[in-house]
Coordinates of N, CA and C in Angstrom, one line a residue:
X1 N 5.5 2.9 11.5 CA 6.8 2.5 11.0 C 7.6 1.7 12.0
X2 N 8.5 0.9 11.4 CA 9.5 0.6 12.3 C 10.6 1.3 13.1
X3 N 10.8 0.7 14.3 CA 11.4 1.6 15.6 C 13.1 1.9 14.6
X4 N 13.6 2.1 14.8 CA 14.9 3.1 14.4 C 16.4 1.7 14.0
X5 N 16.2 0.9 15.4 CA 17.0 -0.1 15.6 C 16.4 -1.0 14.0
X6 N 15.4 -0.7 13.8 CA 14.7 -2.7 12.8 C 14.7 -2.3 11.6
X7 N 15.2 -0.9 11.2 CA 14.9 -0.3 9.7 C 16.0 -1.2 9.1
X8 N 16.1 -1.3 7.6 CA 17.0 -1.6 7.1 C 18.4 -0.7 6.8
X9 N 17.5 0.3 6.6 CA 18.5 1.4 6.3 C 18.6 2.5 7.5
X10 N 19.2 3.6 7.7 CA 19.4 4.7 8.8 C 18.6 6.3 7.8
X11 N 17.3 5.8 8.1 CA 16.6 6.9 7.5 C 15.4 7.1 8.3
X12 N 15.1 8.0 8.6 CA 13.9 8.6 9.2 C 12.5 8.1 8.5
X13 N 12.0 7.8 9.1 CA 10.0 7.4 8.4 C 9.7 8.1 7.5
X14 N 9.0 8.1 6.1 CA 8.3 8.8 5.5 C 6.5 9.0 5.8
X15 N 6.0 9.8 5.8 CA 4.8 10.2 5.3 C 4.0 10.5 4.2
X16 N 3.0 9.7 4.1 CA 2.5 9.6 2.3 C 0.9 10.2 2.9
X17 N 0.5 11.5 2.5 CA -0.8 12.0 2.5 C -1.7 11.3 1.8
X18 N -3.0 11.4 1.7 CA -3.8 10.2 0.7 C -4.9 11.2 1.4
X19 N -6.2 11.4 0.1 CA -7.3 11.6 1.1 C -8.1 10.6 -0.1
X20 N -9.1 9.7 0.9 CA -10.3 8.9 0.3 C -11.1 9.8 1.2
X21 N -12.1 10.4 0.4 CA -13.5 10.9 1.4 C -13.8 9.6 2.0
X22 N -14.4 10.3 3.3 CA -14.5 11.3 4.1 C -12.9 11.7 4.9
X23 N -12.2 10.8 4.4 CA -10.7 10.9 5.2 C -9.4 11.0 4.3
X24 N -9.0 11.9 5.3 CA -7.6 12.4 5.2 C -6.8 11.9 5.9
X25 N -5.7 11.4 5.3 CA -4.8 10.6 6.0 C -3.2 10.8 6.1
X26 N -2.4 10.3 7.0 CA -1.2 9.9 6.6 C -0.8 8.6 7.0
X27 N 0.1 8.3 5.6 CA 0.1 7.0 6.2 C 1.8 6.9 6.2
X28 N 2.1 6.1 7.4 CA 3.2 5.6 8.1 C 4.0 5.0 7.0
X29 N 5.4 5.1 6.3 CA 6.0 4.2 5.7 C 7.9 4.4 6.2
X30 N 8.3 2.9 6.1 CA 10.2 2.7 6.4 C 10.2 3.3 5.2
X31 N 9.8 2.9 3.9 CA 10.6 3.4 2.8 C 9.3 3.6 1.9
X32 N 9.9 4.7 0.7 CA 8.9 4.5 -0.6 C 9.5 4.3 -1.8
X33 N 9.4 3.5 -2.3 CA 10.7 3.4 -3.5 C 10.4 4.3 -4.7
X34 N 9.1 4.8 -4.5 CA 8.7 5.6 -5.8 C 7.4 5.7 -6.0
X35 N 6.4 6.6 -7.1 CA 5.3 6.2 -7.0 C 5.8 5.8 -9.0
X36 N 4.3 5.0 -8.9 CA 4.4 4.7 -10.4 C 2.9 5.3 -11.2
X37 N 3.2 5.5 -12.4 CA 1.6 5.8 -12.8 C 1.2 4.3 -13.5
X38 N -0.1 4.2 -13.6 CA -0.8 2.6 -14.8 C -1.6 3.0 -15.0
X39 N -2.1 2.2 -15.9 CA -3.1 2.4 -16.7 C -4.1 0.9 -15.9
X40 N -5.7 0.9 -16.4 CA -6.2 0.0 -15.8 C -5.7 -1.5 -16.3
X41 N -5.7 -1.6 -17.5 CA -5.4 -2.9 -18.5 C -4.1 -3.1 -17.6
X42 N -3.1 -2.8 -16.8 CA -1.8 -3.3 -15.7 C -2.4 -3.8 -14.9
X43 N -3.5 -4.0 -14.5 CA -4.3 -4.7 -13.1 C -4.5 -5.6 -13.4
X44 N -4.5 -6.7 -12.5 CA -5.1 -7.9 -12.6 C -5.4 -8.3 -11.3
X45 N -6.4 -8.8 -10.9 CA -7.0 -9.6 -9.8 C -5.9 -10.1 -9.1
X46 N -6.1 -9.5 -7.6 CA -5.3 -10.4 -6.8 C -5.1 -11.9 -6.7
X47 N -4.3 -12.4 -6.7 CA -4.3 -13.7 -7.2 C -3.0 -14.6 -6.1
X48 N -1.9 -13.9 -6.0 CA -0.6 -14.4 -5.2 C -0.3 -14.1 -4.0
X49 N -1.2 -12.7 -3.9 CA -0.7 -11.9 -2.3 C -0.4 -12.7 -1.3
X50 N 0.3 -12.5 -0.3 CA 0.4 -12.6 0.9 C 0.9 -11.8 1.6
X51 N 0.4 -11.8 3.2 CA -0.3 -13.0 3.7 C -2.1 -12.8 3.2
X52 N -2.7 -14.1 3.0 CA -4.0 -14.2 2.5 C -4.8 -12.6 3.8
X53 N -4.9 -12.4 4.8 CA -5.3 -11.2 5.2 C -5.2 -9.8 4.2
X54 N -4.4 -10.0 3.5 CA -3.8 -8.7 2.6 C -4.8 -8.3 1.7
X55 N -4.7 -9.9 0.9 CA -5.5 -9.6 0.1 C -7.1 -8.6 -0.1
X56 N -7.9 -9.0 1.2 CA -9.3 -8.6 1.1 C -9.3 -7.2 1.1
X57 N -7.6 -7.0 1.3 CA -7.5 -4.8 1.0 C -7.0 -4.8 -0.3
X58 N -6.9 -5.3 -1.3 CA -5.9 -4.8 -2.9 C -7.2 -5.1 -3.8
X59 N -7.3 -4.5 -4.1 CA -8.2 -4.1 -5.3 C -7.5 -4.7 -6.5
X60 N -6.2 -4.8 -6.6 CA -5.2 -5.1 -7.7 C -3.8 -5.6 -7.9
X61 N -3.5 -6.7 -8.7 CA -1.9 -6.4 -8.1 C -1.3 -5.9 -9.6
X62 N -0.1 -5.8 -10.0 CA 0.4 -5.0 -10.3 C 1.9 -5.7 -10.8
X63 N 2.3 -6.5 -12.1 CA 3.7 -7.0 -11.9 C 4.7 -5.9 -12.6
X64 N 5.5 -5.9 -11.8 CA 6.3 -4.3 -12.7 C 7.7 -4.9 -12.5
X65 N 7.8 -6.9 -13.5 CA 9.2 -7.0 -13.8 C 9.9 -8.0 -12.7
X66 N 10.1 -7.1 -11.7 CA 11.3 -7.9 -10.9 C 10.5 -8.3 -9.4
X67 N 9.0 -7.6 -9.7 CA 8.1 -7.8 -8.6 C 7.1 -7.4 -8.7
X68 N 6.0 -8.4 -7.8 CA 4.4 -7.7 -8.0 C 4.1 -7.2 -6.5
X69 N 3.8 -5.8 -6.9 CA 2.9 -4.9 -5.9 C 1.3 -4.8 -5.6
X70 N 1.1 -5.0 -4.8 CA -0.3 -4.8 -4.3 C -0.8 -3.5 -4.6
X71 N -2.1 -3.3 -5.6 CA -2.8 -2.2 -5.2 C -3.6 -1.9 -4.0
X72 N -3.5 -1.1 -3.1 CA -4.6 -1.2 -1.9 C -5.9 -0.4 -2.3
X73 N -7.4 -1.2 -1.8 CA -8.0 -0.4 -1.9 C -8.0 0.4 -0.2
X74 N -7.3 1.6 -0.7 CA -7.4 2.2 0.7 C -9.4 2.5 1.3
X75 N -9.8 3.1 0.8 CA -10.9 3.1 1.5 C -11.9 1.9 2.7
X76 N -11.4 1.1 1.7 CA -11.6 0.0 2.5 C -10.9 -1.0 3.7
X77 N -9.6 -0.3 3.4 CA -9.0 -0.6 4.4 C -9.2 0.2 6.2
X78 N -9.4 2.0 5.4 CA -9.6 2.7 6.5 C -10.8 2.4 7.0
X79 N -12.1 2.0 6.2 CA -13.4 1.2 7.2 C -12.9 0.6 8.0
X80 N -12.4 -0.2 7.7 CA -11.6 -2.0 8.5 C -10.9 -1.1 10.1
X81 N -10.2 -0.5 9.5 CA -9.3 0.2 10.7 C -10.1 0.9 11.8
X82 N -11.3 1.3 11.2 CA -12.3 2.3 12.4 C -13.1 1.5 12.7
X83 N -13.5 0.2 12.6 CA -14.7 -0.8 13.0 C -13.7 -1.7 14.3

């Protein structure tokens, strides 16, 4: 997360548990605005992301209106992170 001084707001870091076998995780977040549920037919191929690095982790993006969210494929990101 960001240091205290760079947040936008005056809130303490969140923690979002996730487990992909073989890993358990937490992951670091400034803010979570919410979780959402979808259905698959809501996905569509990453196509806009940035920065182009991002992409090769989203399995999906996601337009929900006033903004499109990245789906990550975490698993593949946590390989990336231990290589």
């Amino acid at each position: 997360g960001l240091p205290a001084e760079a947040r936008a707001e005056d809130r303490d870091p969140r923690v979002l548990v996730a487990r992909v076998l073989p890993f358990r995780v937490g992951l670091l977040a400034d803010r979570i605005a919410g979780i959402t549920g979808v259905t698959e037919d809501q996905l569509v191929t990453p196509a806009i992301l940035r920065p182009e690095l991002l992409r090769q982790f989203a399995r999906a993006e996601l337009d929900m209106g006033d903004r499109v969210v990245a789906v990550l494929d975490l698993g593949r990101l946590l390989e990336a992170a231990r290589a």
